[in-house]
């Protein structure tokens, strides 16, 4: 319990609902159906997961996947302590024992062997064999698995095996409305809308202009950056350039994109 | 014995017999012929193995294979304990000593070197040399090896060497009947059929429609997910979409598949 | 000696002599000429080696090779024990010291660096340097090296370097006669021939039919499996299918092969 | 604090401002927006970062990235100490705890898995899970991430994933003016301009001549080298050759470049 | 000294001189010029090195190279002993300290990084830095390096860098005369020539027949094997087949080669 | 200090100055400008570096680079000692602390990650972060970096990144004059010129004949080998063949080259 305590989400932060995502997440969670959330980066993936952690009152243990991970990362390590070897539970093992939410971020990056160790836990038997300890864990009834990935990597998921994809209930959340975006930025930056509505109104234009001069859309994260930066003494056009234009436009498209910014704001 | 105890399967759960699979498994098991079970994912592989573990009264020690496994995973590790090094038996060694069922899941994923360590155990001499311990184990008369893999990977098995395939008696279990599927879902979800018969009837249609709009069949696992989700307050069409359509259909086929769902249920 | 004791082969089991293999093995063994045995899998490689171990009264220490082996596997490990580091002899070192038979199984799978550590032991000086221990072992006069591989991998052996192949006296054992096969099955299964002669007579037909419908021959191991399975209550045709047909025939050839089985037995 | 103390930048050294780089850096830093600085090698990247460390009064912990780094390099190691295992915080963990500037040099070289461990720290939750310790760190409010790379590797950055680039506010600093270059060299070499203005005036010419005979521009670092070397008794033309011509010209272009040097200085 | 003692070559065995190889080896050895011996496998490489070790009265420390070696193999390991870490000298370090012959076998197989650690020892300064110990060894005046490889790998040597090849005085020993071959076999097998001259006379024929039916020549090692085997009760033609024909002829050439054997001996 | 003592160069050996190399090295060294020396192998690279070590009175710590090196090789290791873990400084760390010459031999072979750890030490801040120790070292004012590589690998250097090459003052030393070569050989071999002038005069001819029959030039190292060998009783032509002809000529060119030798000397 002391282990779990620090993973509790105790504060409700603002989250703007897009569609049915909260209902589905609650239903999946209470039925312990493993879930895989697909959403564009910068549009509130972490925010949504944190919100669900608060709503479901489930401590949330995160494991950010990468392709060099080994099974010991989720399952645990053998450590050497005062004259003996002890097994330190990894995050997956902690959750399997104590029964909370195991949140795998960036699952599209996970190495196969860290994916396979999870299978017995989401099979009908819900077990986790600890080979290095010679023990078998029966998952706590509350154990639930929530996976998330950037939908920009959707093509990667096509390479996942059928036996993997079938184990997860997918949730594909669309772009937020502009209203949600405004409210999210306001909540996060705690800056009056007098300052923030400019980048936000720009966003509305930019969305329409996609395909013309802006290679990719502007995410909520970028709007928050812009908002925070504009709140300082920095030159306004320069601030918009480094937060909204440069991160998503190549050298060639940058001039056009800056023209759009200039025409929109000045 | 205390090691083995936790691996006992003490409860009989429902298992719907498809053909001769139980007879063959019993005969193979009593003759100690290594067996390799091929079955589609989501159609009850783990359920069948668990059932056989209960029927044969054999503790079942599982090792989920992956391509990064090393021989120490099945055989065992050298650990450092109070001033000395001790060899901790891996799952294969435990089973070889105590004589129960060694259940290798996802064998089509196993690395070659974890496969070769098993050969001396299923040769005529039935031995297991523990190189790191400098010892030789003669397998317990009850030692039996049961391997399982997803038949979607059948092409992978073609790459297995002749000397490997020949060591196993294969068991290829077909699709279950709709009756078995209904009973399995009922048993697992403990929900009245009033709710569940809808997805099940849809399945019957979907099977006929294969090749038209649904890329792959709908497994029992997916039906259970659907059933559990529908039992909650979630929108019915949405619930069917995320459990029965999205996991097995690409972006392009999804609209067609959803039409099938709509026409079938509403 | 206590180390070696457990590797003694104390029982004479049945072995059916094919040609000159025992004479050559005895001559090579007494002259300490390293030997490499090539035989099809399932036709009695382990059985022959065990028999020779009994006949030569030499404890037999096995090392099953694989491509991920490192030199420490045959030579030995540094272990940490009560306040000091001790070198645990690997199987090759034990044999070099005490002078018995070192039996390398599946040598065609061995990594090159585990092959090179053996060279000084079969050179004129017959030494084994233990780099990690800073010691040099002069091989016991009785040290002898016996290597075995599945002749299905013969093409692999062509890639072995000239300096490697030249160090071994090769022994290529042909198929056994049907009489030997019958006797081997009888000995192993301890079942009356009334039951076993059916699969054996089938074998005689199958051998003639090679190229027509059966991709590869049926080995003794497969006959033993068939025999044991038929001794149970299993359906006869089903039992023959899983033991004699499926392991060596692809999906396409299986129907033809089953017809052969049916015509032969019923 | 004692850990951090040695990372304080206590002396203000000369830094010649090119454009808005200090304003943006201050604004980004106070808003904790992760920043990525792109500048040609040899034109004052380290100098600028050191200057900002002094100006923001933030201890600066550097991690020079390379493609062989593993997550333990930034996050920390398990060490064995008097009878127990202790976790030694890596530089990223120290900064996350104590809240200062984490300066990643040469980020274009970083391996992906050392990049992914940073993501949770620059997400909305600003956390760092220490898997090997079983702990979760909530970042200090002052934690700020500053990344730097040689703009000659700009093409490499194009391969960075969208979800990575979007997390950073970019800063692209142009060439310094000649005046700044003169002042930087003077400050660093502490040699009177009587000696240094020669290479500097050469630089002015060289800049104009780019594309004619000098493959790449001459950086401030090279001017400082030239200046220091000329201050010794070395032959002047030889000194200019090894510091200004050879490092950036191939064998073929060297003669032309030397002619430029000769014509300029003599 | 106690370390070195076991590496002394105390017995003079027969070695048949081919040309100037002993003179050159003695001259090189007394001048400490590193030497590289190229000779076909099976024609007495080890025999020659052992002979020189006896003649030069230099203990001979062997390291058989392979491509997976790491610098610790020749240089040494850090070991953990009663409460401290101690550096165990590897074979190269022992020789550098005590000043004897370091004999690298199969150098054409050596990994580059085990080759580079030797360079400082054969440069003008003759030093060996022990990085893990933080020490520098000045080579004993008697330190000498003798490298050997199978001349069948001569093409491999072409890939060695110029800076490597130039550091060694090469010695290329041709085929032995038939007289030497006879005497070597006699000495080794201690069998009367009545038995051995048959394979030897066959060799003379075989040499002339190269290109016709025998792919490669028959080495002294093979003749010794043949001789030892014929001394037993084995069938003569069979014995010649397995020792002289099979090891160096493919399946296709074997029949022709056997005809040659038959015509020659019977 | 006791660590450094053994790295002092206390004896002045003969070094024949080719051009300005000593002046440049002294100027670079006193200005602490990192230097990279390019010279053909066998023409006195180590000799020159040793000479400079003596002249600059700087202890010289060598690290011979190779592509498998890891950052721990130059920076240092964590060792386990009486109940605790201690960091043993690697050669780079020793030099950074105590302020002497760090001599990287064969830098063209270095792996990238051992190259990047040096960058902060030769930047304006001259620091070395010890990640595993959690400490930061400010380089001693006398720290100086001298890198050397065989100019035959010049093409390799072209692949070095601009940010790397620009950090070093290059020194390209030409072939020595024949006089220097004679004096070097005389000094090293301590043999009267009556014996040595023959190979030396041959060298003069060989230089003229390059392109005709001798693939590459004959280095001073080879002349010293020739000289030492001729001083023994070895056949003169044979001695010249193995020291001057074989190491640098392929099988095809060797006959021509030998003719040149014969015509020159006899």
Short mmCIF file of N, CA, C and O in Angstrom, two decimals, chain D residues 91-158:
data_model
loop_
_atom_site.label_atom_id
_atom_site.label_comp_id
_atom_site.label_asym_id
_atom_site.label_seq_id
_atom_site.Cartn_x
_atom_site.Cartn_y
_atom_site.Cartn_z
N UNK D 91 22.37 11.87 -13.71
CA UNK D 91 22.23 13.33 -13.82
C UNK D 91 20.78 13.78 -14.04
O UNK D 91 20.36 14.78 -13.46
N UNK D 92 20.01 13.04 -14.80
CA UNK D 92 18.62 13.44 -15.02
C UNK D 92 17.83 13.38 -13.72
O UNK D 92 17.02 14.26 -13.41
N UNK D 93 18.06 12.34 -12.94
CA UNK D 93 17.35 12.16 -11.69
C UNK D 93 17.73 13.25 -10.68
O UNK D 93 16.86 13.79 -9.98
N UNK D 94 19.00 13.58 -10.64
CA UNK D 94 19.44 14.66 -9.75
C UNK D 94 18.71 15.95 -10.08
O UNK D 94 18.17 16.64 -9.20
N UNK D 95 18.66 16.27 -11.36
CA UNK D 95 18.02 17.51 -11.78
C UNK D 95 16.51 17.47 -11.52
O UNK D 95 15.92 18.46 -11.07
N UNK D 96 15.89 16.33 -11.77
CA UNK D 96 14.45 16.22 -11.53
C UNK D 96 14.13 16.41 -10.06
O UNK D 96 13.11 16.99 -9.70
N UNK D 97 14.98 15.90 -9.21
CA UNK D 97 14.78 16.04 -7.77
C UNK D 97 14.98 17.48 -7.30
O UNK D 97 14.18 18.03 -6.57
N UNK D 98 16.10 18.07 -7.73
CA UNK D 98 16.54 19.33 -7.14
C UNK D 98 16.15 20.55 -7.96
O UNK D 98 16.24 21.67 -7.50
N UNK D 99 15.71 20.29 -9.19
CA UNK D 99 15.09 21.38 -9.93
C UNK D 99 16.04 22.35 -10.56
O UNK D 99 16.00 23.53 -10.23
N UNK D 100 16.87 21.90 -11.44
CA UNK D 100 17.75 22.84 -12.10
C UNK D 100 17.75 22.55 -13.60
O UNK D 100 16.84 21.91 -14.10
N UNK D 101 18.78 23.01 -14.26
CA UNK D 101 18.81 22.88 -15.71
C UNK D 101 19.50 21.57 -16.10
O UNK D 101 20.62 21.30 -15.69
N UNK D 102 18.80 20.76 -16.88
CA UNK D 102 19.42 19.56 -17.43
C UNK D 102 19.80 19.86 -18.87
O UNK D 102 18.94 20.12 -19.70
N UNK D 103 21.07 19.83 -19.14
CA UNK D 103 21.60 20.27 -20.42
C UNK D 103 22.08 19.05 -21.21
O UNK D 103 23.08 18.43 -20.86
N UNK D 104 21.31 18.70 -22.24
CA UNK D 104 21.68 17.55 -23.08
C UNK D 104 22.43 18.06 -24.30
O UNK D 104 21.84 18.68 -25.17
N UNK D 105 23.69 17.76 -24.37
CA UNK D 105 24.50 18.18 -25.50
C UNK D 105 24.45 17.11 -26.58
O UNK D 105 24.35 15.93 -26.29
N UNK D 106 24.52 17.55 -27.82
CA UNK D 106 24.55 16.65 -28.97
C UNK D 106 23.33 15.72 -28.99
O UNK D 106 23.44 14.52 -29.20
N UNK D 107 22.14 16.28 -28.79
CA UNK D 107 20.94 15.44 -28.74
C UNK D 107 20.68 14.70 -30.04
O UNK D 107 20.02 13.66 -30.06
N UNK D 108 21.21 15.24 -31.14
CA UNK D 108 20.98 14.54 -32.41
C UNK D 108 21.67 13.18 -32.42
O UNK D 108 21.38 12.34 -33.27
N UNK D 109 22.58 12.96 -31.48
CA UNK D 109 23.29 11.68 -31.38
C UNK D 109 22.61 10.70 -30.44
O UNK D 109 23.01 9.53 -30.37
N UNK D 110 21.65 11.18 -29.66
CA UNK D 110 21.10 10.35 -28.58
C UNK D 110 20.39 9.12 -29.12
O UNK D 110 19.72 9.17 -30.16
N UNK D 111 20.53 8.02 -28.42
CA UNK D 111 19.76 6.82 -28.75
C UNK D 111 18.31 7.04 -28.35
O UNK D 111 18.01 7.80 -27.42
N UNK D 112 17.40 6.36 -29.04
CA UNK D 112 15.97 6.57 -28.79
C UNK D 112 15.56 6.24 -27.36
O UNK D 112 14.73 6.92 -26.77
N UNK D 113 16.14 5.19 -26.81
CA UNK D 113 15.66 4.79 -25.48
C UNK D 113 16.10 5.75 -24.38
O UNK D 113 15.46 5.83 -23.34
N UNK D 114 17.16 6.54 -24.60
CA UNK D 114 17.48 7.57 -23.61
C UNK D 114 16.63 8.80 -23.84
O UNK D 114 16.54 9.66 -22.97
N UNK D 115 16.05 8.90 -25.02
CA UNK D 115 15.15 10.02 -25.29
C UNK D 115 13.77 9.77 -24.67
O UNK D 115 13.16 10.66 -24.09
N UNK D 116 13.32 8.53 -24.75
CA UNK D 116 11.99 8.22 -24.24
C UNK D 116 11.88 8.33 -22.72
O UNK D 116 10.81 8.64 -22.21
N UNK D 117 12.98 8.09 -22.01
CA UNK D 117 12.87 8.20 -20.54
C UNK D 117 12.59 9.63 -20.11
O UNK D 117 12.15 9.86 -18.98
N UNK D 118 12.84 10.58 -20.99
CA UNK D 118 12.62 11.98 -20.63
C UNK D 118 11.16 12.40 -20.82
O UNK D 118 10.68 13.31 -20.15
N UNK D 119 10.44 11.75 -21.71
CA UNK D 119 9.08 12.17 -22.04
C UNK D 119 8.17 12.40 -20.82
O UNK D 119 7.53 13.44 -20.74
N UNK D 120 8.08 11.45 -19.88
CA UNK D 120 7.15 11.70 -18.77
C UNK D 120 7.50 12.95 -17.97
O UNK D 120 6.63 13.55 -17.35
N UNK D 121 8.78 13.35 -18.04
CA UNK D 121 9.20 14.54 -17.29
C UNK D 121 8.76 15.83 -17.97
O UNK D 121 8.69 16.88 -17.32
N UNK D 122 8.51 15.79 -19.27
CA UNK D 122 8.10 17.01 -19.95
C UNK D 122 6.65 16.91 -20.43
O UNK D 122 6.21 17.74 -21.21
N UNK D 123 5.96 15.89 -19.96
CA UNK D 123 4.51 15.82 -20.14
C UNK D 123 3.83 16.67 -19.08
O UNK D 123 4.49 17.24 -18.21
N UNK D 124 2.52 16.69 -19.09
CA UNK D 124 1.77 17.52 -18.15
C UNK D 124 2.01 17.08 -16.69
O UNK D 124 2.02 17.91 -15.78
N UNK D 125 2.32 15.78 -16.48
CA UNK D 125 2.47 15.31 -15.10
C UNK D 125 3.86 15.53 -14.54
O UNK D 125 4.05 15.51 -13.34
N UNK D 126 4.85 15.72 -15.41
CA UNK D 126 6.24 15.96 -14.98
C UNK D 126 6.70 14.95 -13.92
O UNK D 126 7.06 15.33 -12.80
N UNK D 127 6.68 13.68 -14.30
CA UNK D 127 7.12 12.63 -13.37
C UNK D 127 8.29 11.86 -13.98
O UNK D 127 8.50 11.88 -15.19
N UNK D 128 9.02 11.16 -13.13
CA UNK D 128 10.11 10.28 -13.58
C UNK D 128 10.03 8.98 -12.79
O UNK D 128 10.36 8.96 -11.59
N UNK D 129 9.55 7.89 -13.41
CA UNK D 129 9.51 6.61 -12.69
C UNK D 129 10.90 5.99 -12.66
O UNK D 129 11.56 5.88 -13.69
N UNK D 130 11.34 5.62 -11.46
CA UNK D 130 12.64 4.92 -11.32
C UNK D 130 12.35 3.44 -11.18
O UNK D 130 12.18 2.92 -10.08
N UNK D 131 12.27 2.75 -12.32
CA UNK D 131 11.89 1.34 -12.32
C UNK D 131 12.76 0.49 -11.41
O UNK D 131 12.26 -0.34 -10.67
N UNK D 132 14.05 0.71 -11.45
CA UNK D 132 14.95 -0.15 -10.68
C UNK D 132 14.87 0.11 -9.19
O UNK D 132 15.36 -0.67 -8.39
N UNK D 133 14.29 1.24 -8.83
CA UNK D 133 14.17 1.56 -7.41
C UNK D 133 12.74 1.38 -6.93
O UNK D 133 12.48 1.38 -5.73
N UNK D 134 11.80 1.25 -7.89
CA UNK D 134 10.40 1.12 -7.51
C UNK D 134 9.84 2.40 -6.93
O UNK D 134 8.99 2.38 -6.06
N UNK D 135 10.36 3.53 -7.41
CA UNK D 135 9.90 4.82 -6.90
C UNK D 135 9.46 5.72 -8.05
O UNK D 135 9.83 5.50 -9.21
N UNK D 136 8.71 6.74 -7.70
CA UNK D 136 8.25 7.73 -8.67
C UNK D 136 8.69 9.10 -8.19
O UNK D 136 8.46 9.47 -7.05
N UNK D 137 9.33 9.86 -9.07
CA UNK D 137 9.75 11.21 -8.71
C UNK D 137 8.83 12.22 -9.38
O UNK D 137 8.59 12.13 -10.59
N UNK D 138 8.30 13.15 -8.60
CA UNK D 138 7.60 14.29 -9.18
C UNK D 138 8.62 15.41 -9.36
O UNK D 138 9.29 15.80 -8.40
N UNK D 139 8.75 15.91 -10.60
CA UNK D 139 9.82 16.87 -10.87
C UNK D 139 9.68 18.12 -10.01
O UNK D 139 8.57 18.60 -9.75
N UNK D 140 10.79 18.64 -9.57
CA UNK D 140 10.87 19.91 -8.87
C UNK D 140 10.30 21.00 -9.79
O UNK D 140 10.50 20.94 -11.00
N UNK D 141 9.60 22.00 -9.25
CA UNK D 141 9.03 23.04 -10.12
C UNK D 141 10.08 23.73 -10.99
O UNK D 141 9.76 24.23 -12.06
N UNK D 142 11.32 23.75 -10.56
CA UNK D 142 12.35 24.46 -11.33
C UNK D 142 13.02 23.60 -12.40
O UNK D 142 13.88 24.09 -13.13
N UNK D 143 12.67 22.32 -12.46
CA UNK D 143 13.30 21.47 -13.48
C UNK D 143 13.08 22.04 -14.88
O UNK D 143 11.95 22.34 -15.27
N UNK D 144 14.15 22.15 -15.61
CA UNK D 144 14.05 22.67 -16.98
C UNK D 144 15.05 21.93 -17.88
O UNK D 144 16.15 21.58 -17.45
N UNK D 145 14.65 21.68 -19.09
CA UNK D 145 15.44 20.88 -20.02
C UNK D 145 15.92 21.73 -21.19
O UNK D 145 15.12 22.33 -21.90
N UNK D 146 17.20 21.75 -21.38
CA UNK D 146 17.80 22.52 -22.46
C UNK D 146 18.64 21.56 -23.32
O UNK D 146 19.58 20.95 -22.83
N UNK D 147 18.27 21.44 -24.59
CA UNK D 147 18.99 20.52 -25.48
C UNK D 147 19.73 21.31 -26.55
O UNK D 147 19.26 22.36 -26.99
N UNK D 148 20.84 20.80 -26.97
CA UNK D 148 21.69 21.51 -27.92
C UNK D 148 22.19 20.53 -28.96
O UNK D 148 22.47 19.38 -28.65
N UNK D 149 22.25 20.99 -30.21
CA UNK D 149 22.94 20.16 -31.20
C UNK D 149 23.57 21.02 -32.28
O UNK D 149 23.18 22.17 -32.49
N UNK D 150 24.54 20.44 -32.92
CA UNK D 150 25.27 21.07 -34.01
C UNK D 150 24.35 21.16 -35.23
O UNK D 150 23.85 20.15 -35.71
N UNK D 151 24.14 22.38 -35.72
CA UNK D 151 23.16 22.53 -36.81
C UNK D 151 23.65 21.87 -38.10
O UNK D 151 22.88 21.71 -39.03
N UNK D 152 24.91 21.48 -38.13
CA UNK D 152 25.36 20.71 -39.29
C UNK D 152 24.65 19.37 -39.39
O UNK D 152 24.67 18.71 -40.42
N UNK D 153 24.02 18.96 -38.30
CA UNK D 153 23.31 17.67 -38.29
C UNK D 153 21.81 17.87 -38.46
O UNK D 153 21.02 17.00 -38.12
N UNK D 154 21.42 19.03 -38.97
CA UNK D 154 20.00 19.35 -39.08
C UNK D 154 19.22 18.24 -39.79
O UNK D 154 18.09 17.93 -39.43
N UNK D 155 19.86 17.64 -40.80
CA UNK D 155 19.18 16.58 -41.54
C UNK D 155 18.81 15.43 -40.59
O UNK D 155 17.77 14.81 -40.74
N UNK D 156 19.66 15.18 -39.61
CA UNK D 156 19.36 14.12 -38.63
C UNK D 156 18.05 14.42 -37.91
O UNK D 156 17.25 13.53 -37.64
N UNK D 157 17.87 15.71 -37.56
CA UNK D 157 16.67 16.07 -36.80
C UNK D 157 15.40 15.78 -37.57
O UNK D 157 14.35 15.56 -36.98
N UNK D 158 15.47 15.78 -38.88
CA UNK D 158 14.28 15.49 -39.67
C UNK D 158 13.76 14.08 -39.39
O UNK D 158 12.59 13.80 -39.59
#
